[in-house]
Tab-separated table of C-alpha atoms in Angstrom:
chain	number	residue	atom	x	y	z
A	177	MET	CA	0.000	0.000	0.000
A	178	ASN	CA	1.374	3.416	-0.936
A	179	SER	CA	-0.391	6.029	1.135
A	180	GLY	CA	2.518	8.494	1.005
A	181	PHE	CA	2.309	12.156	0.105
A	182	ILE	CA	2.367	13.115	-3.574
A	183	GLY	CA	5.493	14.910	-4.746
A	184	GLY	CA	9.188	14.119	-4.634
A	185	ARG	CA	9.980	10.516	-3.727
A	186	ASP	CA	6.405	9.270	-3.739
A	187	VAL	CA	6.788	5.960	-5.609
A	188	VAL	CA	7.772	2.734	-3.855
A	189	ALA	CA	10.203	0.662	-5.932
A	190	PHE	CA	10.445	-3.049	-5.108
A	191	TYR	CA	13.480	-5.112	-6.124
A	192	ALA	CA	14.162	-8.808	-6.636
A	193	GLU	CA	17.566	-8.467	-4.940
A	194	LYS	CA	18.736	-6.641	-1.827
A	195	ASP	CA	20.477	-3.272	-2.087
A	196	TYR	CA	18.348	-2.133	-5.063
A	197	PRO	CA	19.969	-3.534	-8.230
A	198	SER	CA	17.350	-2.774	-10.873
A	199	ALA	CA	19.045	-5.011	-13.459
A	200	LYS	CA	17.907	-8.062	-11.464
A	201	GLY	CA	14.248	-6.972	-11.629
A	202	TYR	CA	12.098	-4.204	-10.181
A	203	LEU	CA	8.579	-2.808	-10.143
A	204	CYS	CA	6.857	0.219	-8.651
A	205	LEU	CA	3.778	1.151	-6.671
A	206	ALA	CA	2.609	4.684	-7.489
A	207	PRO	CA	1.006	7.047	-4.984
A	208	GLY	CA	-2.704	6.436	-4.616
A	209	GLU	CA	-2.375	2.739	-5.484
A	210	ARG	CA	-3.538	1.349	-2.212
A	211	TRP	CA	-2.593	-2.291	-2.692
A	212	ALA	CA	-1.670	-5.025	-5.095
A	213	ASP	CA	-4.415	-7.621	-5.193
A	214	LEU	CA	-2.242	-10.584	-6.082
A	215	LEU	CA	1.485	-10.828	-6.576
A	216	THR	CA	1.239	-14.076	-8.528
A	217	ASP	CA	0.055	-12.183	-11.617
A	218	ASN	CA	2.804	-9.522	-11.506
A	219	TYR	CA	6.241	-9.755	-13.107
A	220	PHE	CA	9.441	-7.808	-12.556
A	221	ALA	CA	10.198	-5.292	-15.309
A	222	ASN	CA	13.186	-6.210	-17.478
A	223	THR	CA	13.367	-9.853	-16.303
A	224	GLY	CA	9.808	-11.167	-16.628
A	225	GLU	CA	10.132	-13.249	-13.456
A	226	ALA	CA	7.141	-13.628	-11.144
A	227	VAL	CA	7.070	-11.239	-8.188
A	228	ASN	CA	5.350	-13.504	-5.670
A	229	ASP	CA	7.637	-14.182	-2.666
A	230	ARG	CA	10.644	-12.615	-4.439
A	231	ILE	CA	10.757	-8.988	-3.208
A	232	ARG	CA	14.004	-8.576	-1.273
A	233	SER	CA	14.287	-4.789	-0.924
A	234	HIS	CA	12.422	-1.543	-1.506
A	235	ARG	CA	12.986	2.206	-1.437
A	236	TRP	CA	11.177	5.476	-2.155
A	237	VAL	CA	11.944	6.967	-5.592
A	238	THR	CA	10.652	9.691	-7.911
A	239	ALA	CA	8.210	8.812	-10.701
A	240	SER	CA	10.752	9.811	-13.340
A	241	GLU	CA	13.213	7.114	-12.204
A	242	TYR	CA	11.148	4.264	-13.649
A	243	GLY	CA	9.387	3.767	-16.956
A	244	LEU	CA	6.279	2.131	-18.313
A	245	GLY	CA	5.803	-1.551	-17.685
A	246	SER	CA	7.080	-1.424	-14.135
A	247	ARG	CA	3.808	-0.812	-12.271
A	248	LEU	CA	2.599	-3.227	-9.647
A	249	THR	CA	-1.120	-3.971	-10.098
């Protein structure tokens, strides 16, 4: 759930590996997106691997840091 304030670092980025290496897979939860209904139907951007039980780190980022196809739904 992302109930943070809009502006600045308001997107939560989730990563498949610890310490935020985006090359190993990532996805984002935008502000106002309250929850992801199921992680079994979501895939990490740039790797295509299933997200379920594979998130190892997260951090707050700006919306401009990540592109289309990386949204958690």
